[in-house]
Amino acid sequence: MDIYRGDTLADDCRKNLGKIFAEGFTQWLGYFSKKPVVIAKAFEHSFQLDQFFVAIVDKKIAGFVACTDCHKKSLIFSKR
């Protein structure tokens, strides 16, 4: 397993982070949608990659964690 800060990865990993996020949190975000794909789409744009550390196993994202300094936000949502 290798750990990278999200903004240092060659590919924009937001779509994959959204899928993983939805897998873990759809049960608590049911008021948005019961479908994980909808939750993933709703959140994927908001990940501030410089605040995320991403675990890579066999060239795939295995998990992630946000780590902030309490001054920057890890999620910033578009009003659209």
Short mmCIF file of N, CA and C in Angstrom, two decimals:
data_model
loop_
_atom_site.label_atom_id
_atom_site.label_comp_id
_atom_site.label_asym_id
_atom_site.label_seq_id
_atom_site.Cartn_x
_atom_site.Cartn_y
_atom_site.Cartn_z
N MET A 1 0.86 -1.18 0.00
CA MET A 1 0.00 0.00 0.00
C MET A 1 0.90 1.23 0.00
N ASP A 2 0.52 2.18 -0.83
CA ASP A 2 1.21 3.47 -0.88
C ASP A 2 0.19 4.56 -0.57
N ILE A 3 0.64 5.60 0.10
CA ILE A 3 -0.22 6.73 0.47
C ILE A 3 0.28 7.98 -0.25
N TYR A 4 -0.65 8.70 -0.88
CA TYR A 4 -0.32 9.92 -1.60
C TYR A 4 -1.32 11.01 -1.23
N ARG A 5 -0.85 12.25 -1.27
CA ARG A 5 -1.80 13.35 -1.14
C ARG A 5 -2.56 13.42 -2.46
N GLY A 6 -3.86 13.63 -2.39
CA GLY A 6 -4.72 13.57 -3.56
C GLY A 6 -4.31 14.44 -4.71
N ASP A 7 -3.79 15.63 -4.43
CA ASP A 7 -3.43 16.54 -5.51
C ASP A 7 -2.10 16.19 -6.17
N THR A 8 -1.41 15.16 -5.68
CA THR A 8 -0.15 14.75 -6.30
C THR A 8 -0.34 13.57 -7.25
N LEU A 9 -1.53 13.01 -7.30
CA LEU A 9 -1.79 11.88 -8.19
C LEU A 9 -1.89 12.36 -9.63
N ALA A 10 -1.44 11.54 -10.56
CA ALA A 10 -1.44 11.91 -11.97
C ALA A 10 -2.85 12.12 -12.51
N ASP A 11 -3.79 11.29 -12.09
CA ASP A 11 -5.18 11.40 -12.55
C ASP A 11 -6.01 12.11 -11.49
N ASP A 12 -7.03 12.81 -11.96
CA ASP A 12 -7.97 13.40 -11.02
C ASP A 12 -8.78 12.25 -10.41
N CYS A 13 -8.65 12.06 -9.12
CA CYS A 13 -9.25 10.90 -8.46
C CYS A 13 -10.62 11.20 -7.86
N ARG A 14 -11.18 12.36 -8.13
CA ARG A 14 -12.45 12.73 -7.50
C ARG A 14 -13.59 11.74 -7.78
N LYS A 15 -13.66 11.22 -9.00
CA LYS A 15 -14.73 10.28 -9.35
C LYS A 15 -14.61 9.02 -8.49
N ASN A 16 -13.40 8.50 -8.34
CA ASN A 16 -13.20 7.31 -7.52
C ASN A 16 -13.44 7.60 -6.04
N LEU A 17 -13.04 8.76 -5.58
CA LEU A 17 -13.31 9.13 -4.18
C LEU A 17 -14.82 9.22 -3.95
N GLY A 18 -15.53 9.77 -4.93
CA GLY A 18 -16.99 9.86 -4.82
C GLY A 18 -17.64 8.50 -4.69
N LYS A 19 -17.17 7.53 -5.47
CA LYS A 19 -17.73 6.17 -5.40
C LYS A 19 -17.48 5.55 -4.03
N ILE A 20 -16.26 5.69 -3.54
CA ILE A 20 -15.93 5.13 -2.22
C ILE A 20 -16.73 5.84 -1.14
N PHE A 21 -16.83 7.15 -1.23
CA PHE A 21 -17.60 7.93 -0.26
C PHE A 21 -19.05 7.46 -0.23
N ALA A 22 -19.63 7.29 -1.42
CA ALA A 22 -21.03 6.86 -1.51
C ALA A 22 -21.22 5.46 -0.93
N GLU A 23 -20.27 4.57 -1.16
CA GLU A 23 -20.37 3.22 -0.59
C GLU A 23 -20.44 3.26 0.93
N GLY A 24 -19.71 4.19 1.52
CA GLY A 24 -19.65 4.28 2.97
C GLY A 24 -20.73 5.11 3.63
N PHE A 25 -21.31 6.06 2.89
CA PHE A 25 -22.20 7.02 3.55
C PHE A 25 -23.62 7.11 2.99
N THR A 26 -23.96 6.34 1.96
CA THR A 26 -25.31 6.43 1.39
C THR A 26 -26.38 6.14 2.43
N GLN A 27 -26.10 5.22 3.34
CA GLN A 27 -27.11 4.90 4.36
C GLN A 27 -27.48 6.10 5.22
N TRP A 28 -26.54 7.05 5.40
CA TRP A 28 -26.82 8.23 6.21
C TRP A 28 -27.26 9.43 5.37
N LEU A 29 -27.10 9.32 4.06
CA LEU A 29 -27.45 10.43 3.17
C LEU A 29 -28.67 10.10 2.32
N GLY A 30 -29.53 9.25 2.83
CA GLY A 30 -30.71 8.80 2.10
C GLY A 30 -31.66 9.91 1.72
N TYR A 31 -31.61 11.04 2.40
CA TYR A 31 -32.50 12.14 2.02
C TYR A 31 -32.09 12.75 0.69
N PHE A 32 -30.82 12.55 0.25
CA PHE A 32 -30.40 12.98 -1.09
C PHE A 32 -30.90 11.98 -2.13
N SER A 33 -30.59 10.71 -1.87
CA SER A 33 -30.97 9.64 -2.78
C SER A 33 -30.64 8.31 -2.13
N LYS A 34 -31.33 7.26 -2.55
CA LYS A 34 -31.03 5.91 -2.09
C LYS A 34 -30.00 5.25 -3.00
N LYS A 35 -29.66 5.90 -4.11
CA LYS A 35 -28.75 5.33 -5.09
C LYS A 35 -27.33 5.85 -4.87
N PRO A 36 -26.37 4.95 -4.61
CA PRO A 36 -24.98 5.37 -4.41
C PRO A 36 -24.40 6.17 -5.57
N VAL A 37 -24.79 5.86 -6.81
CA VAL A 37 -24.26 6.60 -7.95
C VAL A 37 -24.68 8.07 -7.91
N VAL A 38 -25.86 8.36 -7.41
CA VAL A 38 -26.33 9.74 -7.29
C VAL A 38 -25.55 10.47 -6.19
N ILE A 39 -25.34 9.79 -5.07
CA ILE A 39 -24.55 10.36 -3.97
C ILE A 39 -23.13 10.65 -4.46
N ALA A 40 -22.54 9.71 -5.16
CA ALA A 40 -21.17 9.89 -5.66
C ALA A 40 -21.08 11.12 -6.55
N LYS A 41 -22.03 11.27 -7.47
CA LYS A 41 -22.04 12.43 -8.37
C LYS A 41 -22.22 13.74 -7.61
N ALA A 42 -23.03 13.71 -6.58
CA ALA A 42 -23.30 14.92 -5.79
C ALA A 42 -22.06 15.40 -5.03
N PHE A 43 -21.20 14.46 -4.65
CA PHE A 43 -20.05 14.82 -3.82
C PHE A 43 -18.73 14.91 -4.57
N GLU A 44 -18.58 14.24 -5.70
CA GLU A 44 -17.26 14.11 -6.31
C GLU A 44 -16.60 15.44 -6.65
N HIS A 45 -17.37 16.44 -7.00
CA HIS A 45 -16.77 17.74 -7.35
C HIS A 45 -16.22 18.47 -6.13
N SER A 46 -16.69 18.11 -4.96
CA SER A 46 -16.39 18.88 -3.75
C SER A 46 -15.07 18.55 -3.07
N PHE A 47 -14.46 17.42 -3.41
CA PHE A 47 -13.23 17.00 -2.73
C PHE A 47 -12.08 17.95 -3.05
N GLN A 48 -11.51 18.55 -2.03
CA GLN A 48 -10.35 19.41 -2.18
C GLN A 48 -9.11 18.53 -2.02
N LEU A 49 -8.54 18.15 -3.14
CA LEU A 49 -7.55 17.08 -3.16
C LEU A 49 -6.31 17.35 -2.31
N ASP A 50 -5.99 18.61 -2.07
CA ASP A 50 -4.82 18.90 -1.22
C ASP A 50 -5.10 18.59 0.25
N GLN A 51 -6.33 18.27 0.59
CA GLN A 51 -6.70 17.94 1.97
C GLN A 51 -6.93 16.43 2.17
N PHE A 52 -6.73 15.65 1.12
CA PHE A 52 -7.00 14.21 1.18
C PHE A 52 -5.73 13.40 0.99
N PHE A 53 -5.64 12.32 1.74
CA PHE A 53 -4.59 11.33 1.57
C PHE A 53 -5.26 10.06 1.06
N VAL A 54 -4.69 9.52 -0.01
CA VAL A 54 -5.31 8.42 -0.74
C VAL A 54 -4.41 7.19 -0.66
N ALA A 55 -5.01 6.06 -0.29
CA ALA A 55 -4.29 4.79 -0.23
C ALA A 55 -4.45 4.06 -1.56
N ILE A 56 -3.33 3.65 -2.14
CA ILE A 56 -3.33 2.94 -3.42
C ILE A 56 -2.82 1.52 -3.19
N VAL A 57 -3.59 0.53 -3.65
CA VAL A 57 -3.20 -0.88 -3.58
C VAL A 57 -3.40 -1.46 -4.98
N ASP A 58 -2.39 -2.09 -5.52
CA ASP A 58 -2.47 -2.68 -6.86
C ASP A 58 -2.98 -1.68 -7.89
N LYS A 59 -2.47 -0.45 -7.80
CA LYS A 59 -2.79 0.63 -8.74
C LYS A 59 -4.25 1.08 -8.69
N LYS A 60 -4.96 0.76 -7.61
CA LYS A 60 -6.35 1.19 -7.43
C LYS A 60 -6.49 1.87 -6.07
N ILE A 61 -7.42 2.81 -6.00
CA ILE A 61 -7.68 3.49 -4.73
C ILE A 61 -8.39 2.52 -3.80
N ALA A 62 -7.79 2.31 -2.63
CA ALA A 62 -8.35 1.40 -1.63
C ALA A 62 -9.11 2.16 -0.55
N GLY A 63 -8.77 3.42 -0.35
CA GLY A 63 -9.44 4.23 0.67
C GLY A 63 -8.83 5.61 0.72
N PHE A 64 -9.39 6.46 1.56
CA PHE A 64 -8.87 7.82 1.69
C PHE A 64 -9.29 8.40 3.02
N VAL A 65 -8.60 9.46 3.39
CA VAL A 65 -8.92 10.20 4.61
C VAL A 65 -8.66 11.68 4.36
N ALA A 66 -9.49 12.52 4.92
CA ALA A 66 -9.28 13.96 4.83
C ALA A 66 -8.55 14.41 6.09
N CYS A 67 -7.63 15.32 5.92
CA CYS A 67 -6.87 15.85 7.06
C CYS A 67 -6.70 17.35 6.84
N THR A 68 -7.34 18.15 7.68
CA THR A 68 -7.29 19.60 7.51
C THR A 68 -6.61 20.25 8.71
N ASP A 69 -6.27 21.50 8.53
CA ASP A 69 -5.67 22.28 9.61
C ASP A 69 -6.72 23.14 10.33
N CYS A 70 -7.98 22.87 10.11
CA CYS A 70 -9.12 23.59 10.68
C CYS A 70 -9.29 24.99 10.08
N HIS A 71 -8.49 25.33 9.08
CA HIS A 71 -8.65 26.61 8.40
C HIS A 71 -9.11 26.41 6.96
N LYS A 72 -8.67 25.32 6.36
CA LYS A 72 -9.10 24.98 5.01
C LYS A 72 -10.15 23.89 5.10
N LYS A 73 -11.09 23.91 4.16
CA LYS A 73 -12.14 22.90 4.13
C LYS A 73 -11.74 21.74 3.23
N SER A 74 -12.13 20.54 3.60
CA SER A 74 -11.84 19.38 2.77
C SER A 74 -12.89 19.19 1.68
N LEU A 75 -14.07 19.73 1.92
CA LEU A 75 -15.16 19.69 0.92
C LEU A 75 -15.65 21.10 0.67
N ILE A 76 -15.73 21.47 -0.59
CA ILE A 76 -16.31 22.76 -0.98
C ILE A 76 -17.32 22.46 -2.09
N PHE A 77 -18.57 22.81 -1.84
CA PHE A 77 -19.64 22.48 -2.76
C PHE A 77 -19.94 23.63 -3.71
N SER A 78 -20.19 23.27 -4.96
CA SER A 78 -20.64 24.21 -5.96
C SER A 78 -22.12 24.50 -5.70
N LYS A 79 -22.55 25.71 -5.90
CA LYS A 79 -23.96 26.04 -5.70
C LYS A 79 -24.85 25.44 -6.77
N ARG A 80 -24.25 24.99 -7.87
CA ARG A 80 -25.05 24.32 -8.91
C ARG A 80 -25.41 22.97 -8.41
#
